[in-house]
Coordinates of C-alpha atoms in Angstrom, one line a residue:
K1 CA 0.0 0.0 0.6
R2 CA 1.3 3.1 -0.8
A3 CA 2.0 6.4 1.7
K4 CA -0.5 9.5 0.7
T5 CA 1.4 12.6 -0.6
L6 CA 0.7 15.9 0.5
L7 CA -0.8 18.8 -1.3
P8 CA 1.3 22.0 -1.1
N9 CA -1.1 23.5 1.0
Q10 CA -0.8 19.8 3.7
L11 CA 2.7 20.2 4.1
E12 CA 2.1 23.9 5.2
T13 CA -1.1 22.8 8.3
L14 CA 1.8 20.3 9.0
L15 CA 3.8 22.5 9.6
T16 CA 2.0 24.3 11.0
F17 CA 0.6 22.3 14.0
V18 CA 4.4 21.0 14.3
S19 CA 5.3 24.1 15.5
N20 CA 2.4 24.6 18.3
H21 CA 1.8 21.2 19.1
S22 CA 5.9 19.5 19.1
H23 CA 7.8 18.6 22.4
T24 CA 10.7 19.6 20.1
P25 CA 9.6 22.2 16.8
E26 CA 13.2 22.6 15.2
R27 CA 13.6 19.5 14.9
D28 CA 10.4 18.1 14.1
R29 CA 10.6 21.1 11.5
L30 CA 13.8 19.5 10.0
M31 CA 13.3 16.5 10.5
V32 CA 10.0 16.8 8.0
L33 CA 10.9 19.4 5.3
L34 CA 14.0 16.9 4.8
S35 CA 11.1 13.9 4.2
F36 CA 8.8 16.6 2.2
K37 CA 11.5 19.0 0.1
A38 CA 15.0 16.7 -0.2
G39 CA 12.9 13.3 -0.6
L40 CA 15.2 12.1 2.4
R41 CA 14.5 8.3 3.6
A42 CA 13.1 8.2 7.7
A43 CA 16.7 5.4 7.1
E44 CA 18.6 9.0 5.3
I45 CA 17.4 11.3 8.1
A46 CA 18.2 9.2 11.4
K47 CA 21.8 8.8 10.2
I48 CA 22.8 12.5 8.0
D49 CA 24.9 13.8 9.9
L50 CA 24.8 17.8 10.5
T51 CA 28.1 17.6 7.9
A52 CA 26.5 16.7 5.8
M53 CA 25.2 19.7 4.8
T54 CA 27.9 22.7 6.1
D55 CA 31.4 23.2 4.3
A56 CA 33.9 23.1 5.7
E57 CA 34.1 25.8 8.0
G58 CA 30.5 24.9 9.4
R59 CA 28.3 27.6 7.3
I60 CA 25.2 26.0 5.7
G61 CA 25.7 25.1 2.2
K62 CA 23.7 25.0 -1.5
T63 CA 23.9 21.1 -1.5
I64 CA 22.7 18.0 1.0
H65 CA 25.3 15.5 1.1
I66 CA 23.8 11.8 1.0
F67 CA 27.0 9.7 1.4
G68 CA 28.0 6.6 1.3
N69 CA 26.6 5.7 4.8
V70 CA 23.5 7.1 4.8
G71 CA 22.2 6.0 1.3
K72 CA 20.2 3.4 0.2
K73 CA 23.0 0.4 -0.7
G74 CA 25.8 2.8 -0.7
R75 CA 24.7 5.5 -3.5
E76 CA 25.6 8.7 -2.8
R77 CA 23.5 11.6 -4.2
E78 CA 23.8 15.4 -4.3
I79 CA 20.8 17.4 -3.4
P80 CA 20.2 20.7 -3.6
M81 CA 19.3 22.7 -0.5
H82 CA 15.7 24.4 -0.5
D83 CA 15.0 27.4 1.2
E84 CA 12.6 26.5 4.2
I85 CA 15.7 24.0 4.7
K86 CA 18.4 26.3 5.3
D87 CA 16.1 27.7 7.6
A88 CA 14.7 25.3 9.7
L89 CA 18.7 24.2 10.2
K90 CA 19.6 27.4 11.1
R91 CA 17.3 27.0 13.8
F92 CA 18.2 24.3 14.9
R93 CA 22.1 24.2 15.2
L94 CA 21.1 27.4 17.5
K95 CA 18.3 24.8 20.3
Y96 CA 20.8 22.0 19.5
P97 CA 24.3 23.3 18.7
D98 CA 26.1 20.5 20.3
A99 CA 24.0 17.4 18.1
P100 CA 25.9 15.2 15.8
G101 CA 22.8 14.8 14.1
V102 CA 19.3 15.8 12.9
A103 CA 17.5 12.8 14.5
V104 CA 18.3 13.2 18.2
S105 CA 16.5 12.1 21.0
P106 CA 15.2 14.8 23.1
V107 CA 15.1 12.7 26.3
N108 CA 19.2 11.3 26.2
G109 CA 20.6 13.3 22.9
Q110 CA 20.4 10.2 21.7
P111 CA 20.7 9.6 17.8
M112 CA 17.2 7.2 16.5
T113 CA 17.0 4.7 15.1
T114 CA 15.4 4.4 11.5
N115 CA 12.7 2.3 13.4
A116 CA 12.0 5.0 15.7
V117 CA 12.2 7.9 12.5
T118 CA 9.8 6.1 11.3
V119 CA 7.5 4.9 13.8
Y120 CA 7.5 9.3 14.7
L121 CA 7.0 11.3 11.7
W122 CA 3.6 8.1 10.8
R123 CA 2.6 9.3 14.2
L124 CA 3.4 12.6 13.9
L125 CA 1.1 12.4 10.9
K126 CA -1.7 11.2 12.5
R127 CA -1.7 13.9 15.9
A128 CA -2.2 16.4 12.7
G129 CA -5.0 15.0 11.3
F130 CA -4.0 12.8 8.3
S131 CA -5.0 9.3 8.1
G132 CA -3.5 6.8 5.5
C133 CA -0.1 8.7 6.2
S134 CA 3.5 7.5 6.5
S135 CA 7.3 8.2 7.0
H136 CA 7.2 7.3 3.6
S137 CA 4.3 10.3 2.1
G138 CA 7.6 13.2 1.4
R139 CA 9.4 10.8 0.1
R140 CA 6.6 9.8 -2.5
T141 CA 5.1 13.7 -2.3
F142 CA 9.0 15.1 -3.3
I143 CA 9.4 12.8 -6.3
T144 CA 5.9 13.1 -7.9
S145 CA 6.6 17.1 -7.3
L146 CA 9.5 17.0 -9.0
A147 CA 8.5 14.9 -11.5
Q148 CA 4.9 17.3 -12.2
R149 CA 7.5 19.6 -12.6
A150 CA 10.0 19.0 -15.3
N151 CA 9.8 20.3 -17.9
Q152 CA 9.2 24.0 -16.3
F153 CA 12.9 23.4 -15.8
H154 CA 13.6 21.1 -18.9
S155 CA 14.7 18.6 -16.9
S156 CA 13.7 15.1 -17.4
L157 CA 12.6 12.0 -14.9
K158 CA 16.3 11.2 -15.0
D159 CA 16.8 14.1 -12.8
V160 CA 14.4 12.5 -11.0
Q161 CA 16.0 9.7 -10.4
V162 CA 18.9 10.9 -9.4
L163 CA 18.0 13.1 -6.6
A164 CA 15.4 10.2 -5.5
G165 CA 19.1 8.2 -5.5
H166 CA 16.7 5.5 -7.2
A167 CA 19.3 3.1 -9.4
R168 CA 16.4 2.5 -12.2
L169 CA 14.6 4.4 -13.5
D170 CA 11.1 2.2 -13.7
T171 CA 11.7 2.7 -9.2
T172 CA 11.1 6.0 -10.2
E173 CA 8.2 5.6 -12.7
R174 CA 6.1 4.1 -9.5
Y175 CA 6.2 6.1 -7.5
I176 CA 4.2 9.0 -9.8

């Protein structure tokens, strides 16, 4: 069963919910945006290190680097840094200056597991009133949105495949 995608206004509703009802709004906003605006998998959100989003001097970069130790089956890729992610990352770093990664437990400061991120995002979506959604809804929304707008930017499904980190084009096509 496929995870449902969200429309732009529904994503805004989710982000407003996070701002008003989360105990860790800076972390949760960043996790949601990495899913919906960068297409990261729950496992990638759980594993990504903040250095993957910054330059050598620690400034927020122009791209998100998915290194082999983070990407599925060791596949690396670069995703352009969305402005909303930049803003969320700035706020996250102010709140959690010593956090090595995004998915950290507010209870003990330890990294969340892939399963914990998956369940957390599912529960967040459910609490915000979205049924049929899962931690994969953000990724599906990202890929579907890119595919629908590819021609506007003189891009192809192959470009979407690269950003999604899919080895095969038919995998990308199944998202649409």
